Amino acid sequence: MKITALKTFIVPPRWLFLKIETDEGVSGWGEPVVEGRAHTVETAITELADYLIGKDPRLIEDHWTVMYRGAFYRGGPILMSAIAGVDQALWDIKGKALGVPVHELLGGKLRDRIKVYSWIGGDRPADIAAGALDVTSRGFTALKMNGTEELQIVDSHDKIDAVVERVASVRQAVGPNIGIAVDFHGRVHRPMARALVKELDPYRLMFIEEPVLSENREALKEIASFSSAPIALGERLYSRWDFKSVLEQGAVDIIQPDLSHAGGITECRKIAAMAEAYDVALAPHCPLGPIALAACLQLDAVSYNAFIQEQSLGIHYNSTNDLLDYASDKSVFQYEDGYVAIPDGPGLGIEINEEYVMERAKEGHRWRNPIWRHKDGSFAEW
Ligand SMILES: [Mg+2]
């Protein structure tokens, strides 16, 4: 079997899909995108194609090694997202060629389903308790919300009061048994992070995400000492080598590698196994499309330390197209009692509606994240 073509599709709301074709009629799909840089990653794919065309798609480990190590300059969001999408598509091809799901090739699934959480409130959370009730009425038992809007490196305490008020309103609305995760989204800097996590402690959070940016990880251990909630981080880390120091430091309880940013299934499986050796949990990051989610579920299926999966149905980013629009079978990710079943179809377990992908690729997108500013005119982390 030989790879004959790598075709990319930039599709709304902010995704990039990749289809790898072979000379035996089997093809596979991947989602090689980093949000806001879809066209840049698309170019990286065309450069990888120079090497991949004509190769046997089933030699995934070798191709991964060449794509990563053979670049000489390696790592980072663009290159690792490009590798991730290719890797997903290669696993999809291999599974489809053999007629088995990817998790079968990875040793067989150790769980039948996994808990999922839903986003509430968007970027500037208002009336968030109603959003929480809507989500729990649809069966979700866990949800995630942004903590704060703009927060300067040192800011006034009323901003902290506003976060606490929002989280309190959600906890009051859903009761004690719904998991609430609060994402600080890298908007919080070290001087404010301690007070925030301390004041949120009474609300028994499921986890606190990115209490500071991962590049400021040396502050994590001290911040974590002010919170009994697990600390989660990792959507902006791209390889085993990026996760190595985070795990060694011992300040995170949950890692959140993104299957479309951190080298795909091949690399994230190794990251997950590294984390397991540190007794650290796995909750793959996935605010992306259906192929990325399918890849996540294949990893969740074989990872003992996975406990919950992010998914983007109805997320605030999906204003033009939503998670299921590109799937031929809309029931593939049917949520039940807050869980999603591990897909058992061949490959990634999802069929993509190529006709619709091609139609939406004519519109494409140029999604960029918002640029925020503080009251004094300086840049604010979004
Ligand atoms: Mg996040």
GROMACS .gro file of C-alpha atoms and ligand atoms in nm:
model
  383
    1MET     CA    1   0.000   0.000   0.000
    2LYS     CA    2   0.128   0.347  -0.093
    3ILE     CA    3   0.024   0.701  -0.005
    4THR     CA    4  -0.091   0.881  -0.320
    5ALA     CA    5  -0.225   1.217  -0.198
    6LEU     CA    6  -0.264   1.445   0.103
    7LYS     CA    7  -0.568   1.671   0.055
    8THR     CA    8  -0.649   1.954   0.294
    9PHE     CA    9  -0.981   2.129   0.357
   10ILE     CA   10  -1.011   2.452   0.555
   11VAL     CA   11  -1.366   2.439   0.692
   12PRO     CA   12  -1.579   2.651   0.927
   13PRO     CA   13  -1.590   2.724   1.210
   14ARG     CA   14  -1.208   2.721   1.244
   15TRP     CA   15  -1.086   2.376   1.147
   16LEU     CA   16  -0.853   2.209   0.897
   17PHE     CA   17  -0.926   1.855   0.780
   18LEU     CA   18  -0.676   1.628   0.605
   19LYS     CA   19  -0.758   1.332   0.385
   20ILE     CA   20  -0.475   1.090   0.302
   21GLU     CA   21  -0.543   0.868   0.002
   22THR     CA   22  -0.375   0.542  -0.097
   23ASP     CA   23  -0.337   0.335  -0.412
   24GLU     CA   24  -0.558   0.064  -0.261
   25GLY     CA   25  -0.866   0.283  -0.225
   26VAL     CA   26  -0.843   0.306   0.154
   27SER     CA   27  -0.823   0.662   0.283
   28GLY     CA   28  -0.794   0.821   0.627
   29TRP     CA   29  -0.888   1.151   0.789
   30GLY     CA   30  -0.699   1.372   1.032
   31GLU     CA   31  -0.745   1.714   1.186
   32PRO     CA   32  -0.410   1.895   1.168
   33VAL     CA   33  -0.500   2.236   1.303
   34VAL     CA   34  -0.389   2.483   1.563
   35GLU     CA   35  -0.660   2.740   1.619
   36GLY     CA   36  -0.589   3.067   1.439
   37ARG     CA   37  -0.312   2.921   1.222
   38ALA     CA   38  -0.501   2.682   0.991
   39HIS     CA   39  -0.333   2.809   0.674
   40THR     CA   40   0.016   2.788   0.827
   41VAL     CA   41  -0.039   2.426   0.932
   42GLU     CA   42  -0.183   2.354   0.585
   43THR     CA   43   0.147   2.471   0.436
   44ALA     CA   44   0.339   2.250   0.679
   45ILE     CA   45   0.130   1.955   0.554
   46THR     CA   46   0.228   2.023   0.193
   47GLU     CA   47   0.595   2.014   0.303
   48LEU     CA   48   0.545   1.680   0.484
   49ALA     CA   49   0.373   1.547   0.171
   50ASP     CA   50   0.702   1.568  -0.022
   51TYR     CA   51   0.833   1.289   0.199
   52LEU     CA   52   0.513   1.089   0.252
   53ILE     CA   53   0.388   1.043  -0.104
   54GLY     CA   54   0.478   0.692  -0.224
   55LYS     CA   55   0.544   0.559   0.129
   56ASP     CA   56   0.358   0.271   0.296
   57PRO     CA   57   0.100   0.440   0.529
   58ARG     CA   58   0.108   0.149   0.774
   59LEU     CA   59   0.461   0.231   0.900
   60ILE     CA   60   0.324   0.493   1.141
   61GLU     CA   61   0.602   0.483   1.402
   62ASP     CA   62   0.870   0.527   1.137
   63HIS     CA   63   0.686   0.810   0.963
   64TRP     CA   64   0.629   0.985   1.296
   65THR     CA   65   0.998   0.958   1.381
   66VAL     CA   66   1.105   1.097   1.042
   67MET     CA   67   0.847   1.380   1.049
   68TYR     CA   68   0.967   1.479   1.398
   69ARG     CA   69   1.338   1.401   1.408
   70GLY     CA   70   1.397   1.445   1.037
   71ALA     CA   71   1.292   1.811   1.060
   72PHE     CA   72   1.615   1.898   1.246
   73TYR     CA   73   1.422   2.199   1.388
   74ARG     CA   74   1.133   2.041   1.571
   75GLY     CA   75   0.845   2.085   1.813
   76GLY     CA   76   0.607   2.376   1.865
   77PRO     CA   77   0.241   2.419   1.774
   78ILE     CA   78   0.267   2.437   1.393
   79LEU     CA   79   0.491   2.139   1.321
   80MET     CA   80   0.342   1.920   1.594
   81SER     CA   81  -0.015   1.994   1.478
   82ALA     CA   82   0.082   1.902   1.122
   83ILE     CA   83   0.235   1.575   1.244
   84ALA     CA   84  -0.073   1.517   1.462
   85GLY     CA   85  -0.315   1.535   1.168
   86VAL     CA   86  -0.102   1.307   0.951
   87ASP     CA   87  -0.067   1.062   1.241
   88GLN     CA   88  -0.445   1.050   1.296
   89ALA     CA   89  -0.506   0.987   0.926
   90LEU     CA   90  -0.243   0.709   0.915
   91TRP     CA   91  -0.406   0.532   1.211
   92ASP     CA   92  -0.743   0.574   1.039
   93ILE     CA   93  -0.605   0.410   0.723
   94LYS     CA   94  -0.444   0.126   0.915
   95GLY     CA   95  -0.760   0.050   1.110
   96LYS     CA   96  -0.979   0.067   0.801
   97ALA     CA   97  -0.741  -0.151   0.601
   98LEU     CA   98  -0.757  -0.417   0.874
   99GLY     CA   99  -1.126  -0.363   0.951
  100VAL     CA  100  -1.068  -0.285   1.320
  101PRO     CA  101  -1.089   0.024   1.541
  102VAL     CA  102  -0.762   0.197   1.630
  103HIS     CA  103  -0.800   0.099   1.997
  104GLU     CA  104  -0.794  -0.265   1.888
  105LEU     CA  105  -0.449  -0.201   1.738
  106LEU     CA  106  -0.335  -0.028   2.058
  107GLY     CA  107  -0.404  -0.330   2.277
  108GLY     CA  108  -0.783  -0.326   2.303
  109LYS     CA  109  -1.010  -0.097   2.499
  110LEU     CA  110  -1.005  -0.095   2.878
  111ARG     CA  111  -1.330   0.103   2.907
  112ASP     CA  112  -1.658   0.103   2.714
  113ARG     CA  113  -1.735   0.472   2.754
  114ILE     CA  114  -1.592   0.788   2.905
  115LYS     CA  115  -1.741   1.086   3.084
  116VAL     CA  116  -1.763   1.405   2.878
  117TYR     CA  117  -1.797   1.764   2.987
  118SER     CA  118  -1.962   2.057   2.822
  119TRP     CA  119  -1.856   2.421   2.804
  120ILE     CA  120  -2.082   2.689   2.946
  121GLY     CA  121  -2.073   3.067   2.937
  122GLY     CA  122  -1.830   3.147   2.655
  123ASP     CA  123  -1.556   3.407   2.683
  124ARG     CA  124  -1.748   3.665   2.880
  125PRO     CA  125  -1.968   3.457   3.102
  126ALA     CA  126  -2.307   3.608   3.180
  127ASP     CA  127  -2.615   3.432   3.312
  128ILE     CA  128  -2.395   3.132   3.355
  129ALA     CA  129  -2.618   2.948   3.603
  130ALA     CA  130  -2.887   2.914   3.333
  131GLY     CA  131  -2.624   2.770   3.097
  132ALA     CA  132  -2.521   2.521   3.366
  133LEU     CA  133  -2.880   2.406   3.419
  134ASP     CA  134  -2.929   2.367   3.045
  135VAL     CA  135  -2.623   2.142   3.024
  136THR     CA  136  -2.716   1.927   3.324
  137SER     CA  137  -3.074   1.894   3.196
  138ARG     CA  138  -2.921   1.731   2.887
  139GLY     CA  139  -2.755   1.468   3.104
  140PHE     CA  140  -2.404   1.610   3.146
  141THR     CA  141  -2.259   1.556   3.492
  142ALA     CA  142  -1.956   1.777   3.437
  143LEU     CA  143  -1.904   2.121   3.286
  144LYS     CA  144  -1.630   2.376   3.229
  145MET     CA  145  -1.638   2.753   3.241
  146ASN     CA  146  -1.398   3.038   3.197
  147GLY     CA  147  -1.299   3.189   3.530
  148THR     CA  148  -1.223   3.546   3.451
  149GLU     CA  149  -1.229   3.799   3.169
  150GLU     CA  150  -0.929   4.033   3.133
  151LEU     CA  151  -0.711   4.024   3.441
  152GLN     CA  152  -0.403   4.238   3.465
  153ILE     CA  153  -0.082   4.098   3.614
  154VAL     CA  154  -0.183   4.269   3.939
  155ASP     CA  155  -0.549   4.365   3.940
  156SER     CA  156  -0.815   4.479   4.184
  157HIS     CA  157  -0.995   4.240   4.417
  158ASP     CA  158  -1.337   4.309   4.267
  159LYS     CA  159  -1.230   4.098   3.967
  160ILE     CA  160  -1.168   3.806   4.205
  161ASP     CA  161  -1.504   3.871   4.372
  162ALA     CA  162  -1.670   3.850   4.028
  163VAL     CA  163  -1.509   3.510   3.956
  164VAL     CA  164  -1.613   3.375   4.296
  165GLU     CA  165  -1.966   3.503   4.245
  166ARG     CA  166  -1.991   3.331   3.906
  167VAL     CA  167  -1.857   3.000   4.031
  168ALA     CA  168  -2.082   3.021   4.339
  169SER     CA  169  -2.389   3.078   4.122
  170VAL     CA  170  -2.307   2.771   3.913
  171ARG     CA  171  -2.242   2.553   4.219
  172GLN     CA  172  -2.569   2.670   4.373
  173ALA     CA  173  -2.760   2.599   4.051
  174VAL     CA  174  -2.628   2.245   3.987
  175GLY     CA  175  -2.583   2.123   4.344
  176PRO     CA  176  -2.289   1.941   4.502
  177ASN     CA  177  -2.256   1.644   4.267
  178ILE     CA  178  -2.186   1.803   3.929
  179GLY     CA  179  -1.819   1.840   3.834
  180ILE     CA  180  -1.725   2.204   3.774
  181ALA     CA  181  -1.396   2.285   3.604
  182VAL     CA  182  -1.273   2.644   3.593
  183ASP     CA  183  -1.038   2.740   3.310
  184PHE     CA  184  -0.816   3.039   3.385
  185HIS     CA  185  -0.719   3.026   3.014
  186GLY     CA  186  -0.375   3.170   3.085
  187ARG     CA  187  -0.545   3.502   3.165
  188VAL     CA  188  -0.416   3.488   3.521
  189HIS     CA  189  -0.061   3.575   3.621
  190ARG     CA  190   0.132   3.453   3.921
  191PRO     CA  191   0.056   3.748   4.153
  192MET     CA  192  -0.324   3.695   4.124
  193ALA     CA  193  -0.333   3.316   4.088
  194ARG     CA  194  -0.277   3.234   4.456
  195ALA     CA  195  -0.569   3.446   4.580
  196LEU     CA  196  -0.797   3.314   4.307
  197VAL     CA  197  -0.740   2.945   4.371
  198LYS     CA  198  -0.765   3.002   4.746
  199GLU     CA  199  -1.099   3.182   4.722
  200LEU     CA  200  -1.238   2.916   4.487
  201ASP     CA  201  -1.146   2.630   4.720
  202PRO     CA  202  -1.484   2.615   4.902
  203TYR     CA  203  -1.662   2.532   4.573
  204ARG     CA  204  -1.502   2.186   4.544
  205LEU     CA  205  -1.398   2.220   4.182
  206MET     CA  206  -1.336   1.918   3.959
  207PHE     CA  207  -1.018   2.093   3.844
  208ILE     CA  208  -0.858   2.431   3.784
  209GLU     CA  209  -0.712   2.463   3.434
  210GLU     CA  210  -0.405   2.665   3.331
  211PRO     CA  211  -0.388   2.860   3.660
  212VAL     CA  212  -0.091   3.026   3.489
  213LEU     CA  213   0.046   2.980   3.138
  214SER     CA  214   0.250   2.665   3.089
  215GLU     CA  215   0.559   2.876   3.015
  216ASN     CA  216   0.527   3.007   3.373
  217ARG     CA  217   0.510   2.656   3.509
  218GLU     CA  218   0.766   2.717   3.787
  219ALA     CA  219   0.488   2.903   3.976
  220LEU     CA  220   0.253   2.604   3.966
  221LYS     CA  221   0.373   2.422   4.272
  222GLU     CA  222   0.324   2.717   4.504
  223ILE     CA  223  -0.016   2.801   4.351
  224ALA     CA  224  -0.127   2.440   4.386
  225SER     CA  225  -0.049   2.452   4.758
  226PHE     CA  226  -0.337   2.700   4.803
  227SER     CA  227  -0.596   2.473   4.644
  228SER     CA  228  -0.736   2.130   4.716
  229ALA     CA  229  -0.875   2.114   4.361
  230PRO     CA  230  -0.665   1.919   4.109
  231ILE     CA  231  -0.454   2.137   3.882
  232ALA     CA  232  -0.480   2.074   3.507
  233LEU     CA  233  -0.255   2.195   3.225
  234GLY     CA  234  -0.112   2.093   2.891
  235GLU     CA  235  -0.313   2.217   2.590
  236ARG     CA  236  -0.014   2.435   2.498
  237LEU     CA  237   0.248   2.162   2.532
  238TYR     CA  238   0.334   1.964   2.221
  239SER     CA  239   0.548   1.660   2.297
  240ARG     CA  240   0.686   1.420   2.559
  241TRP     CA  241   0.977   1.655   2.600
  242ASP     CA  242   0.743   1.949   2.677
  243PHE     CA  243   0.556   1.741   2.936
  244LYS     CA  244   0.871   1.600   3.093
  245SER     CA  245   0.951   1.894   3.320
  246VAL     CA  246   0.585   1.947   3.414
  247LEU     CA  247   0.559   1.588   3.534
  248GLU     CA  248   0.897   1.596   3.707
  249GLN     CA  249   0.797   1.912   3.892
  250GLY     CA  250   0.498   1.732   4.043
  251ALA     CA  251   0.264   2.033   4.043
  252VAL     CA  252  -0.006   1.911   3.806
  253ASP     CA  253  -0.267   1.644   3.875
  254ILE     CA  254  -0.422   1.627   3.530
  255ILE     CA  255  -0.254   1.666   3.191
  256GLN     CA  256  -0.450   1.786   2.888
  257PRO     CA  257  -0.253   1.709   2.572
  258ASP     CA  258  -0.443   1.797   2.253
  259LEU     CA  259  -0.452   1.508   2.004
  260SER     CA  260  -0.440   1.764   1.721
  261HIS     CA  261  -0.151   1.966   1.865
  262ALA     CA  262   0.077   1.719   2.040
  263GLY     CA  263   0.182   1.481   1.764
  264GLY     CA  264  -0.142   1.281   1.738
  265ILE     CA  265  -0.231   0.941   1.877
  266THR     CA  266   0.125   0.806   1.859
  267GLU     CA  267   0.277   1.084   2.072
  268CYS     CA  268  -0.016   1.140   2.308
  269ARG     CA  269  -0.022   0.771   2.397
  270LYS     CA  270   0.340   0.803   2.511
  271ILE     CA  271   0.264   1.126   2.700
  272ALA     CA  272  -0.031   0.951   2.870
  273ALA     CA  273   0.190   0.659   2.971
  274MET     CA  274   0.454   0.896   3.112
  275ALA     CA  275   0.182   1.068   3.317
  276GLU     CA  276   0.050   0.738   3.447
  277ALA     CA  277   0.393   0.666   3.595
  278TYR     CA  278   0.359   0.993   3.794
  279ASP     CA  279   0.000   0.905   3.904
  280VAL     CA  280  -0.122   1.199   3.695
  281ALA     CA  281  -0.463   1.185   3.523
  282LEU     CA  282  -0.538   1.235   3.154
  283ALA     CA  283  -0.813   1.461   3.016
  284PRO     CA  284  -0.741   1.527   2.648
  285HIS     CA  285  -0.806   1.883   2.531
  286CYS     CA  286  -1.055   1.894   2.241
  287PRO     CA  287  -1.247   2.210   2.151
  288LEU     CA  288  -1.203   2.102   1.786
  289GLY     CA  289  -1.392   1.895   1.531
  290PRO     CA  290  -1.518   1.538   1.498
  291ILE     CA  291  -1.193   1.378   1.372
  292ALA     CA  292  -0.995   1.520   1.664
  293LEU     CA  293  -1.261   1.395   1.906
  294ALA     CA  294  -1.261   1.050   1.747
  295ALA     CA  295  -0.881   1.038   1.789
  296CYS     CA  296  -0.915   1.140   2.156
  297LEU     CA  297  -1.165   0.862   2.221
  298GLN     CA  298  -0.927   0.604   2.071
  299LEU     CA  299  -0.664   0.715   2.323
  300ASP     CA  300  -0.912   0.731   2.613
  301ALA     CA  301  -1.008   0.374   2.527
  302VAL     CA  302  -0.660   0.243   2.605
  303SER     CA  303  -0.542   0.486   2.877
  304TYR     CA  304  -0.597   0.379   3.236
  305ASN     CA  305  -0.549   0.734   3.367
  306ALA     CA  306  -0.807   0.897   3.134
  307PHE     CA  307  -1.116   1.005   3.326
  308ILE     CA  308  -1.297   1.269   3.125
  309GLN     CA  309  -1.306   1.399   2.767
  310GLU     CA  310  -1.357   1.755   2.645
  311GLN     CA  311  -1.585   1.793   2.340
  312SER     CA  312  -1.708   2.091   2.144
  313LEU     CA  313  -2.080   2.033   2.087
  314GLY     CA  314  -2.242   2.375   2.126
  315ILE     CA  315  -1.916   2.540   2.235
  316HIS     CA  316  -1.904   2.919   2.191
  317TYR     CA  317  -1.657   2.886   1.898
  318ASN     CA  318  -1.894   2.673   1.689
  319SER     CA  319  -2.118   2.952   1.561
  320THR     CA  320  -2.112   2.858   1.189
  321ASN     CA  321  -2.071   2.480   1.199
  322ASP     CA  322  -2.090   2.242   1.493
  323LEU     CA  323  -1.928   1.913   1.593
  324LEU     CA  324  -2.161   1.673   1.413
  325ASP     CA  325  -2.212   1.865   1.086
  326TYR     CA  326  -1.931   1.686   0.901
  327ALA     CA  327  -2.006   1.334   1.030
  328SER     CA  328  -2.207   1.107   0.800
  329ASP     CA  329  -2.361   0.935   1.102
  330LYS     CA  330  -2.473   1.203   1.349
  331SER     CA  331  -2.525   0.944   1.621
  332VAL     CA  332  -2.153   0.853   1.633
  333PHE     CA  333  -2.097   1.064   1.948
  334GLN     CA  334  -2.434   1.014   2.113
  335TYR     CA  335  -2.402   1.130   2.473
  336GLU     CA  336  -2.587   0.930   2.735
  337ASP     CA  337  -2.596   1.009   3.106
  338GLY     CA  338  -2.295   1.235   3.056
  339TYR     CA  339  -2.089   0.965   2.885
  340VAL     CA  340  -1.991   0.891   2.526
  341ALA     CA  341  -1.935   0.538   2.400
  342ILE     CA  342  -1.591   0.448   2.260
  343PRO     CA  343  -1.647   0.420   1.880
  344ASP     CA  344  -1.605   0.063   1.758
  345GLY     CA  345  -1.609   0.130   1.383
  346PRO     CA  346  -1.292   0.068   1.178
  347GLY     CA  347  -1.008   0.320   1.201
  348LEU     CA  348  -1.099   0.628   1.405
  349GLY     CA  349  -1.457   0.502   1.407
  350ILE     CA  350  -1.607   0.799   1.226
  351GLU     CA  351  -1.722   0.847   0.866
  352ILE     CA  352  -1.670   1.195   0.722
  353ASN     CA  353  -1.921   1.343   0.478
  354GLU     CA  354  -1.668   1.443   0.213
  355GLU     CA  355  -1.924   1.610  -0.012
  356TYR     CA  356  -2.024   1.846   0.267
  357VAL     CA  357  -1.658   1.905   0.362
  358MET     CA  358  -1.587   2.010   0.002
  359GLU     CA  359  -1.890   2.237  -0.002
  360ARG     CA  360  -1.792   2.414   0.323
  361ALA     CA  361  -1.425   2.434   0.219
  362LYS     CA  362  -1.538   2.672  -0.059
  363GLU     CA  363  -1.628   2.917   0.218
  364GLY     CA  364  -1.333   2.825   0.442
  365HIS     CA  365  -1.247   3.055   0.730
  366ARG     CA  366  -0.985   3.296   0.855
  367TRP     CA  367  -1.058   3.249   1.225
  368ARG     CA  368  -0.842   3.451   1.462
  369ASN     CA  369  -0.873   3.470   1.836
  370PRO     CA  370  -0.987   3.802   1.979
  371ILE     CA  371  -0.728   4.059   2.079
  372TRP     CA  372  -0.818   4.202   2.418
  373ARG     CA  373  -0.683   4.509   2.593
  374HIS     CA  374  -0.683   4.626   2.953
  375LYS     CA  375  -0.830   4.958   3.060
  376ASP     CA  376  -0.485   5.116   3.041
  377GLY     CA  377  -0.454   5.018   2.674
  378SER     CA  378  -0.204   4.736   2.723
  379PHE     CA  379  -0.252   4.390   2.575
  380ALA     CA  380  -0.466   4.146   2.773
  381GLU     CA  381  -0.425   3.768   2.752
  382TRP     CA  382  -0.732   3.604   2.597
  383MG      MG  383  -0.812   2.562   2.831
   0.00000   0.00000   0.00000
